[in-house]
GROMACS .gro file of C-alpha atoms in nm:
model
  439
    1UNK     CA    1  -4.469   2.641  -5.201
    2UNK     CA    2  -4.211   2.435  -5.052
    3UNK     CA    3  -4.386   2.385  -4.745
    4UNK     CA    4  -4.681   2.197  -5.022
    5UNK     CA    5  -4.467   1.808  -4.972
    6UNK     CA    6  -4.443   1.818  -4.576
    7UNK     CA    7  -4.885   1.952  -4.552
    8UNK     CA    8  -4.898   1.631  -4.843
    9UNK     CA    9  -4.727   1.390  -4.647
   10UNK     CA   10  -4.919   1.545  -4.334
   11UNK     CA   11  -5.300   1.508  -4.529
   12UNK     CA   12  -5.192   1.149  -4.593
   13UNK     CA   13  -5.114   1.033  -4.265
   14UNK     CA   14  -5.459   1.214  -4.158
   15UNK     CA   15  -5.678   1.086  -4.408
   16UNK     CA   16  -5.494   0.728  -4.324
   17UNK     CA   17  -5.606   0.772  -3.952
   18UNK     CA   18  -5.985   0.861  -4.067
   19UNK     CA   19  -6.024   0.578  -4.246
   20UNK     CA   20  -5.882   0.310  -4.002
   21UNK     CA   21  -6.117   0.490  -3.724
   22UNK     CA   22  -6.405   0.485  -3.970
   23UNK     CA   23  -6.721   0.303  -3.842
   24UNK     CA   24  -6.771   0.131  -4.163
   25UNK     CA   25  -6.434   0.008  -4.218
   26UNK     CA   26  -6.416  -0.377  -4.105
   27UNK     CA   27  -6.139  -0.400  -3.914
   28UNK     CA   28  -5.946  -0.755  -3.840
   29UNK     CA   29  -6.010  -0.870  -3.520
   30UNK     CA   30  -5.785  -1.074  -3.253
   31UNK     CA   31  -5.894  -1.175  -2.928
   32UNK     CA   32  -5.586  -1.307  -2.684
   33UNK     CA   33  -5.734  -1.526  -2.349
   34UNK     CA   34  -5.460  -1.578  -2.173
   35UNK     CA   35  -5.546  -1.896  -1.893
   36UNK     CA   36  -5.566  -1.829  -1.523
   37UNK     CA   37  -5.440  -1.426  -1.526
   38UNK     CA   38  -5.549  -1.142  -1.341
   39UNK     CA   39  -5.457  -0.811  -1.272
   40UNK     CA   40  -5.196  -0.935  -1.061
   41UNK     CA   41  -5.018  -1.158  -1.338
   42UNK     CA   42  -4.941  -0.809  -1.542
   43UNK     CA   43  -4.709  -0.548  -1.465
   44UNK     CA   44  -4.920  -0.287  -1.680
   45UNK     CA   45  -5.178  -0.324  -1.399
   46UNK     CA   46  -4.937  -0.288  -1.107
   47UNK     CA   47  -4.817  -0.651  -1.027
   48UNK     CA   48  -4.502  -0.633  -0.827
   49UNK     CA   49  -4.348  -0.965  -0.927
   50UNK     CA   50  -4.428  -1.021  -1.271
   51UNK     CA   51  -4.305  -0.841  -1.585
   52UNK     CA   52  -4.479  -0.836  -1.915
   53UNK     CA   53  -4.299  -0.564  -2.132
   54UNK     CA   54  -4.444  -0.671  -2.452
   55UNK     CA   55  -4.811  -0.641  -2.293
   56UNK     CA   56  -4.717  -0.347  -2.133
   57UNK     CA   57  -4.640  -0.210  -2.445
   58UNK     CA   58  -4.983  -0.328  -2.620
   59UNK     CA   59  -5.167  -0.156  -2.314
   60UNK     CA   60  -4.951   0.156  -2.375
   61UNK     CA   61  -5.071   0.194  -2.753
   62UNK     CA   62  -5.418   0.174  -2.666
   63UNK     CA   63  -5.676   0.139  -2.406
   64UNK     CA   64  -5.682  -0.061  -2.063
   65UNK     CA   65  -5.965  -0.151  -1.904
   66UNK     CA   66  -5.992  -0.130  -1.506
   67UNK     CA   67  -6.335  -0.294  -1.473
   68UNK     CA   68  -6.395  -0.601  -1.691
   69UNK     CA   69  -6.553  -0.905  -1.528
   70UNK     CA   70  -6.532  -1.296  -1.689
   71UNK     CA   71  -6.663  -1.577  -1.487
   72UNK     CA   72  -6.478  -1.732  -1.203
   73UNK     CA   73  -6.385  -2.047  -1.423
   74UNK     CA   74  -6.297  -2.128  -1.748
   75UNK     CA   75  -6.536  -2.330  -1.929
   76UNK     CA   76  -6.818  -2.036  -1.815
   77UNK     CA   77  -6.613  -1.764  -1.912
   78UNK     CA   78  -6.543  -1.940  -2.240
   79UNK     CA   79  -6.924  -2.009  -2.261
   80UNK     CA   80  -6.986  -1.644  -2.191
   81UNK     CA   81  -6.774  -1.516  -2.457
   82UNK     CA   82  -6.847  -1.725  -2.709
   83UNK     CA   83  -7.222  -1.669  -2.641
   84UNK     CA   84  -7.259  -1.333  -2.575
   85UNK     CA   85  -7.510  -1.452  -2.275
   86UNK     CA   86  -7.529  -1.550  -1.919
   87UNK     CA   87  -7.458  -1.870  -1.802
   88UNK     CA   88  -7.809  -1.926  -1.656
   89UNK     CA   89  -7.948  -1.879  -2.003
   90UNK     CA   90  -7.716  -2.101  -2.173
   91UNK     CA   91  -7.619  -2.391  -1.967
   92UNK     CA   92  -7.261  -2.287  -1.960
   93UNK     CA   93  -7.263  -2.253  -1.537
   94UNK     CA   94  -6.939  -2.459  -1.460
   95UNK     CA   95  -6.600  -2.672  -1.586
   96UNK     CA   96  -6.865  -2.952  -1.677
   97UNK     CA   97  -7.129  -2.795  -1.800
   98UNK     CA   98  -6.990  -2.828  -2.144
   99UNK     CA   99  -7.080  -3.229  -2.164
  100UNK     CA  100  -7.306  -3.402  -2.374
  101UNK     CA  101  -7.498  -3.489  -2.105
  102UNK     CA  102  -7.487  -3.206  -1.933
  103UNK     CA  103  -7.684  -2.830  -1.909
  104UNK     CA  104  -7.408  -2.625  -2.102
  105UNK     CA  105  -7.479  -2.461  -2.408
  106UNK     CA  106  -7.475  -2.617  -2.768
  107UNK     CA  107  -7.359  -2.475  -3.088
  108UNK     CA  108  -7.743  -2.538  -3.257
  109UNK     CA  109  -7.934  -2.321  -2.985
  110UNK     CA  110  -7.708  -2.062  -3.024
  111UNK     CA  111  -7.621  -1.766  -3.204
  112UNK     CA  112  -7.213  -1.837  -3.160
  113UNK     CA  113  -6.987  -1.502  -3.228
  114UNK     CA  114  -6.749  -1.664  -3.487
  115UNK     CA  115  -7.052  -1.773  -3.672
  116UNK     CA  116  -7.186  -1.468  -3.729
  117UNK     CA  117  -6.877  -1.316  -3.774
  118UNK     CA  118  -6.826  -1.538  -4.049
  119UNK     CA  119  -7.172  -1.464  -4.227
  120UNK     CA  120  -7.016  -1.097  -4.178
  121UNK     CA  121  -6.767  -1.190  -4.433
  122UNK     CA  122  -6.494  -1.230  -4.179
  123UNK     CA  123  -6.236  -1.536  -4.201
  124UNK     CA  124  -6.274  -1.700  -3.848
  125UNK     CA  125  -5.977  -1.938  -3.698
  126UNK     CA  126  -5.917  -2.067  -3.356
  127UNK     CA  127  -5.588  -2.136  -3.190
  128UNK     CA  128  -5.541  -2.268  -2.858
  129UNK     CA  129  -5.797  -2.447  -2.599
  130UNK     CA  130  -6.119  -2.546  -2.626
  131UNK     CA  131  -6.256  -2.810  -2.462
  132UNK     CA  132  -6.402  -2.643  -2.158
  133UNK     CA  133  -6.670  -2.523  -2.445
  134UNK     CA  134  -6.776  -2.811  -2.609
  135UNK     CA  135  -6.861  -2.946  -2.943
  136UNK     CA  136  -6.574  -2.839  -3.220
  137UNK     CA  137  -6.447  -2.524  -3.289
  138UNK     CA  138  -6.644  -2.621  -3.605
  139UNK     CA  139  -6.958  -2.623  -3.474
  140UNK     CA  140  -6.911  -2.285  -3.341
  141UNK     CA  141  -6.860  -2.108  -3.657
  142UNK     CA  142  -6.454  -2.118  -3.660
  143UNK     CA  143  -6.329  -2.213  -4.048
  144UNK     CA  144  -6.054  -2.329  -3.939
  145UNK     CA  145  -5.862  -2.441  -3.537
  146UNK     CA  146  -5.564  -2.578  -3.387
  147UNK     CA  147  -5.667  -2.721  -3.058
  148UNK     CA  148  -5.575  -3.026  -2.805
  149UNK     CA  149  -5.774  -3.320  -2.630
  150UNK     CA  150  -5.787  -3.148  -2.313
  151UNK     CA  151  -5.940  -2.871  -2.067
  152UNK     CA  152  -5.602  -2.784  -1.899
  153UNK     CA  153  -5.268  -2.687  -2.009
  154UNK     CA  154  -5.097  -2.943  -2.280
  155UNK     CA  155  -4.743  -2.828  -2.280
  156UNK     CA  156  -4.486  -3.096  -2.339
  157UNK     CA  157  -4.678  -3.352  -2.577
  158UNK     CA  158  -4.651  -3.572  -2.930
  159UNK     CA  159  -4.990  -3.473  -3.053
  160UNK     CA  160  -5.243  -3.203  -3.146
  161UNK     CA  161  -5.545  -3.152  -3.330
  162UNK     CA  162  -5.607  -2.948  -3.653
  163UNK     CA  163  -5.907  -2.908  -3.827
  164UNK     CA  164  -6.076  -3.258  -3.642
  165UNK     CA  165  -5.728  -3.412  -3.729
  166UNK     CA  166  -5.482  -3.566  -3.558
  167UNK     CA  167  -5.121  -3.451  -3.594
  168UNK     CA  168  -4.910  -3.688  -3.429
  169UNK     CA  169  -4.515  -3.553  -3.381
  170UNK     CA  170  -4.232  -3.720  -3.448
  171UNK     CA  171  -4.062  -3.611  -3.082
  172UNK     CA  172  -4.214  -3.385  -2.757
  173UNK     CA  173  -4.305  -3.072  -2.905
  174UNK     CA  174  -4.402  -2.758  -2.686
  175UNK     CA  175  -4.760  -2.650  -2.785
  176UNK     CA  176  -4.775  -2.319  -2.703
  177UNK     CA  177  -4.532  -2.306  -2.997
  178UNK     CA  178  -4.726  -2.491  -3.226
  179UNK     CA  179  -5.052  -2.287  -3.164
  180UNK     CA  180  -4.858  -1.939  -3.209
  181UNK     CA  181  -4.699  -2.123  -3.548
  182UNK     CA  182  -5.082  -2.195  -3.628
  183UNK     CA  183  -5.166  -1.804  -3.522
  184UNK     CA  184  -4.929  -1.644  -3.756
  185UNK     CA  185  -4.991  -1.875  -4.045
  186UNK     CA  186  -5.374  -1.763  -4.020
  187UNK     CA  187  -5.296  -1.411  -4.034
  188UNK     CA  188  -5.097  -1.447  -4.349
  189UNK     CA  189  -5.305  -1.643  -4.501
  190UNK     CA  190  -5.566  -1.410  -4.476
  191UNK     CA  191  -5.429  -1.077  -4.501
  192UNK     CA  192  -5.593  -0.950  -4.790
  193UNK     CA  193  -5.938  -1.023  -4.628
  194UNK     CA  194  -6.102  -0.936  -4.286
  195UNK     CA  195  -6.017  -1.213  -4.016
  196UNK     CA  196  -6.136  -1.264  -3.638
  197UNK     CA  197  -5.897  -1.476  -3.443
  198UNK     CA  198  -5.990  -1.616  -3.152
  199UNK     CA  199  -5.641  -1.729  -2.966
  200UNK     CA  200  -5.713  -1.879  -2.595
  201UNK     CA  201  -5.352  -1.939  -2.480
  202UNK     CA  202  -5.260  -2.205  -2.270
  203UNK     CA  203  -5.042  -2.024  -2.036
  204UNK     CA  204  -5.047  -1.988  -1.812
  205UNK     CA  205  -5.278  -2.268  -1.646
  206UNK     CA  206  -5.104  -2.573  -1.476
  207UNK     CA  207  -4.935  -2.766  -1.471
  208UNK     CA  208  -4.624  -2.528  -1.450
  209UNK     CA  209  -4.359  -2.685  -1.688
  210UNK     CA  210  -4.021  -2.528  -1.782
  211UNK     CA  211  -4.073  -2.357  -2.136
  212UNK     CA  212  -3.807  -2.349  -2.424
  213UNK     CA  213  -3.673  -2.067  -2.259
  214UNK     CA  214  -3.628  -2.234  -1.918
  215UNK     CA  215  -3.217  -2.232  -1.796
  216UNK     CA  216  -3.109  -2.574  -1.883
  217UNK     CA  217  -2.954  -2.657  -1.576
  218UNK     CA  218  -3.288  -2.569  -1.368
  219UNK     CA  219  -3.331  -2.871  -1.118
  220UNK     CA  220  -3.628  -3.095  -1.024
  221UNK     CA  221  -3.903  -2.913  -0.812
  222UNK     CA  222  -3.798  -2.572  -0.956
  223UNK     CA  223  -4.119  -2.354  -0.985
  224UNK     CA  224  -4.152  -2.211  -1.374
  225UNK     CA  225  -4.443  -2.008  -1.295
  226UNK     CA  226  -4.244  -1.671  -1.371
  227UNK     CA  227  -4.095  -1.850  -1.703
  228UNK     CA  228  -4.424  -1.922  -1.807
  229UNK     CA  229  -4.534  -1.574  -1.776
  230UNK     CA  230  -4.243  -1.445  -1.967
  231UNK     CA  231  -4.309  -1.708  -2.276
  232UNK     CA  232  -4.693  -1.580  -2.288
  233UNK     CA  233  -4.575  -1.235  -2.329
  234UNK     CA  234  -4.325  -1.351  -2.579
  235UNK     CA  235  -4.561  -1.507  -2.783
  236UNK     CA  236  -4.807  -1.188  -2.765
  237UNK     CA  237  -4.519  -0.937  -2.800
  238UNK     CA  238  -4.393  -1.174  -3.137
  239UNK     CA  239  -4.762  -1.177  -3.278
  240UNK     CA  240  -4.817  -0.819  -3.257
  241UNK     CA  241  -4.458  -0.766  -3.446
  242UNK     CA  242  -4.593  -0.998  -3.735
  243UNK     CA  243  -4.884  -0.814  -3.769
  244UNK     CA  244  -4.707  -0.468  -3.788
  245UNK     CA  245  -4.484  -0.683  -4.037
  246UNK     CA  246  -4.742  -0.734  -4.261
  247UNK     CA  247  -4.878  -0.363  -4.269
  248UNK     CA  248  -5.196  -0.440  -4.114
  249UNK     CA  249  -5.184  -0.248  -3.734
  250UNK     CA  250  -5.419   0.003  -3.817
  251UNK     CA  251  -5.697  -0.254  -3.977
  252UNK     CA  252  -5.640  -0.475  -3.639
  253UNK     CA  253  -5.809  -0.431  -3.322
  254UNK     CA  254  -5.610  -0.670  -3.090
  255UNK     CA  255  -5.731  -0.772  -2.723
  256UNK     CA  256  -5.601  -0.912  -2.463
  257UNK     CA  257  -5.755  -1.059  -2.136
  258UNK     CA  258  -5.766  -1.342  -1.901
  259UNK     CA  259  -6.017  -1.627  -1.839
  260UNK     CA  260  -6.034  -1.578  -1.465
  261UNK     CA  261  -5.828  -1.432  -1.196
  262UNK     CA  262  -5.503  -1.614  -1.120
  263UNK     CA  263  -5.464  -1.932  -0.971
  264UNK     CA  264  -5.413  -1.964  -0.615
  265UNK     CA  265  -5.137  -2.174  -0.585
  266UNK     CA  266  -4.913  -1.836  -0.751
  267UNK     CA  267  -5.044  -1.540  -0.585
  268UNK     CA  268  -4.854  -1.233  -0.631
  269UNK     CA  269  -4.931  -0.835  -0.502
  270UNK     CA  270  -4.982  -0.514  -0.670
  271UNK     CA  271  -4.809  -0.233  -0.430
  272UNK     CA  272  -4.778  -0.447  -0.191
  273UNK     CA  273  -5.109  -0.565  -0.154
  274UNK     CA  274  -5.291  -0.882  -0.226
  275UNK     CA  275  -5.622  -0.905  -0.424
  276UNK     CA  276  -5.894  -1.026  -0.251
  277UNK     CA  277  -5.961  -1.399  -0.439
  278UNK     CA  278  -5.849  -1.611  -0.660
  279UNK     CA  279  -5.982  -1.839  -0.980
  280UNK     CA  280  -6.250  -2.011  -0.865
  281UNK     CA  281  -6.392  -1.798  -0.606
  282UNK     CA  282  -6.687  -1.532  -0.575
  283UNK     CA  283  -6.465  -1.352  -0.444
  284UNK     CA  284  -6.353  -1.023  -0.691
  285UNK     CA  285  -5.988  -1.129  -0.791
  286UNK     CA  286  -6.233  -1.457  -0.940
  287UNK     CA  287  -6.367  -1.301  -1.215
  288UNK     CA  288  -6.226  -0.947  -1.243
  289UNK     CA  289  -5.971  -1.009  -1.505
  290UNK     CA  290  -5.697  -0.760  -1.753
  291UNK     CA  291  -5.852  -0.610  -2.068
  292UNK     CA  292  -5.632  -0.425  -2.337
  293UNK     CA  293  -5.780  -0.301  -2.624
  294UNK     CA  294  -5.526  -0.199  -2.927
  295UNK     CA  295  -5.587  -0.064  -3.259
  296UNK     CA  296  -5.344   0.197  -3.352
  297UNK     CA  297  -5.523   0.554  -3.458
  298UNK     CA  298  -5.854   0.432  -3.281
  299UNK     CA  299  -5.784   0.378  -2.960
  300UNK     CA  300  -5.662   0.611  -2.755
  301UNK     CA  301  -5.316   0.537  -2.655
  302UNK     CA  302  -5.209   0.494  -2.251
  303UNK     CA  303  -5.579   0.555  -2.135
  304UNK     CA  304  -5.729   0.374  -1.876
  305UNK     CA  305  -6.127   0.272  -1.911
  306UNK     CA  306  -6.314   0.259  -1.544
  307UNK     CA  307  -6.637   0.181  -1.719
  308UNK     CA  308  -6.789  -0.197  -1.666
  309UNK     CA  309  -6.719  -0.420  -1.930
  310UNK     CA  310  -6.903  -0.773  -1.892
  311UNK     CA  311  -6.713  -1.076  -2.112
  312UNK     CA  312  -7.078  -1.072  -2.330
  313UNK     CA  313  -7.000  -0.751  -2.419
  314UNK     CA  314  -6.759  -0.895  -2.677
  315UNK     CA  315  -7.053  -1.050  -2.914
  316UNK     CA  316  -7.220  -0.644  -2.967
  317UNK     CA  317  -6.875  -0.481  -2.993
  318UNK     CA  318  -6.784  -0.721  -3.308
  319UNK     CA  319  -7.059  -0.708  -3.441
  320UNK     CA  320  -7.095  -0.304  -3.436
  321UNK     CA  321  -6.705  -0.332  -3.593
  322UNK     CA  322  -6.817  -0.570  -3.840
  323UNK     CA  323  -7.102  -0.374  -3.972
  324UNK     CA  324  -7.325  -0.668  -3.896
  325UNK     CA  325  -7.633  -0.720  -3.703
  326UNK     CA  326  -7.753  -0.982  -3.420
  327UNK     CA  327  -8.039  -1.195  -3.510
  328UNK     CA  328  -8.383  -1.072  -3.420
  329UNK     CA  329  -8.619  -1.209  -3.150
  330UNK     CA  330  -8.253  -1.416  -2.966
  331UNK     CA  331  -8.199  -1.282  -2.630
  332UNK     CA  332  -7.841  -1.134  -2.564
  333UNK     CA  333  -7.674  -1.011  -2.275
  334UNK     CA  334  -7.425  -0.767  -2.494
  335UNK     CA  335  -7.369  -0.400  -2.491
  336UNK     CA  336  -7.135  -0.309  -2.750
  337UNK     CA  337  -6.784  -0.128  -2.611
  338UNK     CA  338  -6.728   0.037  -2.947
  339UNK     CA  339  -6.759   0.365  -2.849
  340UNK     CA  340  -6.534   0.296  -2.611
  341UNK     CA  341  -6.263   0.181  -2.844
  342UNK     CA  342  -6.280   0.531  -3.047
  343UNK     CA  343  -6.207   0.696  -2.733
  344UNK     CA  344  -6.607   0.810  -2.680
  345UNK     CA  345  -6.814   0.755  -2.403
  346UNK     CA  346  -7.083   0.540  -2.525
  347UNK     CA  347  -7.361   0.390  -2.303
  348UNK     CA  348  -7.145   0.214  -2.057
  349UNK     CA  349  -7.355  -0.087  -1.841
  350UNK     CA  350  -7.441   0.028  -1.536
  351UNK     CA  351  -7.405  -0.371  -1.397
  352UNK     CA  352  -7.200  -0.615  -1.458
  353UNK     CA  353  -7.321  -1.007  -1.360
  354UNK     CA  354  -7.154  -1.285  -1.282
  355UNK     CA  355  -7.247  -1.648  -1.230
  356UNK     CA  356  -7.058  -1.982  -1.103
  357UNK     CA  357  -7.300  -2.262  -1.039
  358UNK     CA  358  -7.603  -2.155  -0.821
  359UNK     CA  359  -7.370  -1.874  -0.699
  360UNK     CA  360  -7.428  -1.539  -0.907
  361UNK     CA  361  -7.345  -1.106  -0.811
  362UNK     CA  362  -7.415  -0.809  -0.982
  363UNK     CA  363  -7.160  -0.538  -0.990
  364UNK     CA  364  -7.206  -0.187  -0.995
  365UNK     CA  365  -6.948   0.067  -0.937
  366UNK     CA  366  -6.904   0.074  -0.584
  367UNK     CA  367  -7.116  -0.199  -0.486
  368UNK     CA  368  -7.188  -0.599  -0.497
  369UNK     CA  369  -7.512  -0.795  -0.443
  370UNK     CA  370  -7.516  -1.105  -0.454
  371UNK     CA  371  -7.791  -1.443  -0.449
  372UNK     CA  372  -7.816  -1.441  -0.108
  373UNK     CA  373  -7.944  -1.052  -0.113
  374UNK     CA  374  -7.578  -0.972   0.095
  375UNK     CA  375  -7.437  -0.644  -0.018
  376UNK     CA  376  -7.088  -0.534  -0.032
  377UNK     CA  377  -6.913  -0.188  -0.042
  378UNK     CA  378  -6.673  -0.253  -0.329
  379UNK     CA  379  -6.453   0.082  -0.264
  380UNK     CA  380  -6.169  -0.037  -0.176
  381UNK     CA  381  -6.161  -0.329  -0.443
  382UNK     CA  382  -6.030  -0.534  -0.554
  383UNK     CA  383  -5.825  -0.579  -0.239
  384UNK     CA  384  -6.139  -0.521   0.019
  385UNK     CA  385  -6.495  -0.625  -0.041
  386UNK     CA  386  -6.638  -0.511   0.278
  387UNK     CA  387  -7.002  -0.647   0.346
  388UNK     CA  388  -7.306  -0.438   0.474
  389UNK     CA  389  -7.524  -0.513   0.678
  390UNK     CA  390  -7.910  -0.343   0.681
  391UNK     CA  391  -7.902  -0.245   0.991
  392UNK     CA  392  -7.618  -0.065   0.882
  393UNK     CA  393  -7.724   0.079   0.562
  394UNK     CA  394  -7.627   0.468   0.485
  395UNK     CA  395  -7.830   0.662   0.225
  396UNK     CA  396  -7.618   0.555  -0.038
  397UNK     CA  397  -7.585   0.155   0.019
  398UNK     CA  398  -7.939   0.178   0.083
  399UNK     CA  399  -8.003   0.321  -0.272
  400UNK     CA  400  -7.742   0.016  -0.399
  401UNK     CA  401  -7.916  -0.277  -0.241
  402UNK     CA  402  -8.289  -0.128  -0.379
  403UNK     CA  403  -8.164  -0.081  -0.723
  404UNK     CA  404  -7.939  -0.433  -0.738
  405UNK     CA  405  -8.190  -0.599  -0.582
  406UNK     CA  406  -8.428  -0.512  -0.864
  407UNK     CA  407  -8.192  -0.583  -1.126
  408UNK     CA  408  -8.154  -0.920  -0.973
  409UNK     CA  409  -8.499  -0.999  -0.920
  410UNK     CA  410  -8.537  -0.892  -1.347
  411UNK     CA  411  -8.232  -1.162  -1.452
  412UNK     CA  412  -8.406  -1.408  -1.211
  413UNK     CA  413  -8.096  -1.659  -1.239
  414UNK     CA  414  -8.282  -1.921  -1.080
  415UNK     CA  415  -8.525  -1.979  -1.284
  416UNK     CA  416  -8.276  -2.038  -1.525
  417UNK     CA  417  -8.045  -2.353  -1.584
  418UNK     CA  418  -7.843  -2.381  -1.281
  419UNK     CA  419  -7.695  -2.744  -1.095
  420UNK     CA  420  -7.787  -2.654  -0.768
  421UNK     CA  421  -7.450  -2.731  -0.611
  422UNK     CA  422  -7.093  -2.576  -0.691
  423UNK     CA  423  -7.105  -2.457  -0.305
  424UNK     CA  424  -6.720  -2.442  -0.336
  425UNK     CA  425  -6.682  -2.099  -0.468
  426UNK     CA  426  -6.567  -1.878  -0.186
  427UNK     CA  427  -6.774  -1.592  -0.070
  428UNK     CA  428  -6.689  -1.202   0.044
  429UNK     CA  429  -6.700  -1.214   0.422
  430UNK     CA  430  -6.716  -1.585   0.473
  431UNK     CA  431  -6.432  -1.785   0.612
  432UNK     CA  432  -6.401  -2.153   0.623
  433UNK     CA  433  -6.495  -2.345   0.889
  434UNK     CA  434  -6.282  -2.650   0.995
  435UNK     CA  435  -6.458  -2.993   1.024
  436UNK     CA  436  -6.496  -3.099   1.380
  437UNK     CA  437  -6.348  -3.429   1.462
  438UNK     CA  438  -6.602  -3.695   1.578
  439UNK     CA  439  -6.565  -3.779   1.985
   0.00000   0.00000   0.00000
């Protein structure tokens, strides 16, 4: 009998577990974007300059995945997200696509995540940038935001904007500060209810300034790049605690990913080896980007994922958490990860696409097609992308190009909205020629 308190205490913590990992149970839902990271900005995924110890730490509570793909930019991968569709369906194909004149999409032929989220029941808030997207957060279904006038980092500055208004600051303020101050506000203002919050950092995209943190005495033409990385992981590390403060890390699922790969003015290596490309580029260190899932007694803690997860995949997994449905007869490019998240194996994609411009691939595991019908042997990724020729097709790259081919020739990207130009992205195999002086 007086072993009855400890199998008490024990059933508790059980039944507790059960019904956080429920599939009915609506759980609160943040989604981190940090600007201009890849793998190699993260120590969790084997950078050898940069520490993140508070990421690190969200990765080893739950899941990271090895094998999610964004766009090589960020107004498409914002586009992307936010849709839950491919840039050639949308509009959303590059940085200014998002224009009123342009092809990118708009709010009213869409079916935009937060605002179904919201018809869900969920209370939706955004924190951070936005104007690579277009419109308002407002028209995209988010109650409530905290944003800034431009596409790029806004550090250092004497305004912001919340909720369509201008706050104008008395001195310089640092904004990353006032959009995590905006961030932990929404949480505890809606505690009691579900909430998604969608928080796309500004760090750490250029220009590199020194951060609050910065030594004092740090001279003109120091580079900040590695304080900047340090104050995002603050900031993510100080969010999680408030959550955990309030009681509520077992009802959150909290994510966190990167726009694009890294920027190419700060490359770093991960055992010693550089990834092959950079933000901007075809290339996979472009668009293959960190993805940590957390949501204590769901997730399974310290695994890593090697299935393909494609930045739509975001709109189905939500929606599956949220216990809601996407509208009928709308075309979506989503396959829900939720399975995933409870540890299962779900129905993982067996592609993954990718589109800049009038540049697209398809990724499979172990391979890479792209519009020009050149294949790649994607083995020894993301460090090698080694192309293949026909002529020097084995049984197995033969069976890739067939099948990636087809897929291809299904999406039919160009018959979709595309600018016809972009020709700057760099390519797997192709090297830059130098202009030839005139005689």
């Amino acid at each position: 009998m007086k072993r009855l308190p400890l199998l008490c205490c024990a059933l508790l913590c059980l039944t507790s577990i059960m019904l956080a990992a429920e599939p009915g149970t609506k759980p609160n839902i943040i989604f981190i974007l940090a600007d201009d990271l890849g793998h190699d900005g993260l120590s969790c995924y084997g950078s050898d300059v940069r520490k993140t110890p508070n990421i690190d730490k969200l990765a080893a509570s739950g899941t990271r995945f090895d094998l999610c793909y964004s766009a090589p930019l960020c107004g498409p991968s914002r586009c992307v997200l936010m849709t839950g569709r491919y840039a050639f369906r949308t509009g959303g194909i590059g940085n200014g696509s998002w224009r009123a004149d342009g092809p990118g999409a708009k709010a009213a032929n869409e079916q935009p995540m937060a605002r179904l989220l919201k018809q869900a029941g969920y209370a939706t808030g955004e924190s951070g940038k936005w104007r690579q997207v277009g419109e308002t957060p407002k028209d995209w279904g988010f109650e409530e935001y905290c944003t800034d006038p431009t596409a790029g980092g806004w550090y250092w500055k004497t305004s912001y904007e919340k909720n369509g208004e201008t706050i104008d600051t008395p001195k310089e303020e640092y904004n990353p500060d006032i959009i995590q101050a905006f961030s932990l506000d929404f949480i505890n203002r809606h505690k009691e209810h579900p909430f998604f919050l969608y928080y796309p950092m500004h760090l750490v995209h250029g220009p590199i300034l020194r951060t609050p943190d910065s030594a004092a005495d740090a001279g003109r033409g120091t580079d900040f790049y590695n304080d900047n990385i340090a104050y995002m992981d603050k900031q993510v590390g100080a969010l999680v605690a408030e959550v955990e403060k309030l009681g509520l890390r077992e009802k959150t699922l909290i994510i966190f990913s990167g726009d694009n790969g890294t920027a190419l003015s700060h490359p770093s290596t991960i055992g010693g080896r550089m990834i092959n490309g950079k933000k901007a580029s075809m290339l996979e260190g472009g668009s293959r980007v960190p993805f940590i899932a957390s949501w204590p007694g769901v997730t399974p803690a310290g695994k890593v994922n090697k299935d393909l997860v494609n930045f739509t995949d975001m709109q189905a997994t939500f929606l599956e958490l949220a216990g809601a449905k996407a509208p009928e007869g709308f075309k979506f490019d989503s396959v829900s990860i939720a399975p995933q998240l409870r540890g299962e194996k779900g129905t993982p994609r067996e592609w993954a696409y990718v589109q800049l411009g009038s540049r697209w691939f398809v990724r499979s595991q172990g391979w890479k097609l792209n519009e020009s019908g050149e294949l790649f042997d994607m083995s020894d990724a993301p460090f090698v992308e080694k192309p293949v020729a026909v002529s020097e097709d084995t049984e197995a790259s033969k069976a890739a190009r067939t099948r990636l081919t087809a897929v291809l020739a299904e999406l039919n990207p160009a018959a979709g909205k595309t600018d016809g130009g972009d020709g700057k992205a760099a390519r797997p195999g192709k090297k830059k020629r130098k202009k030839k002086k005139n005689p």
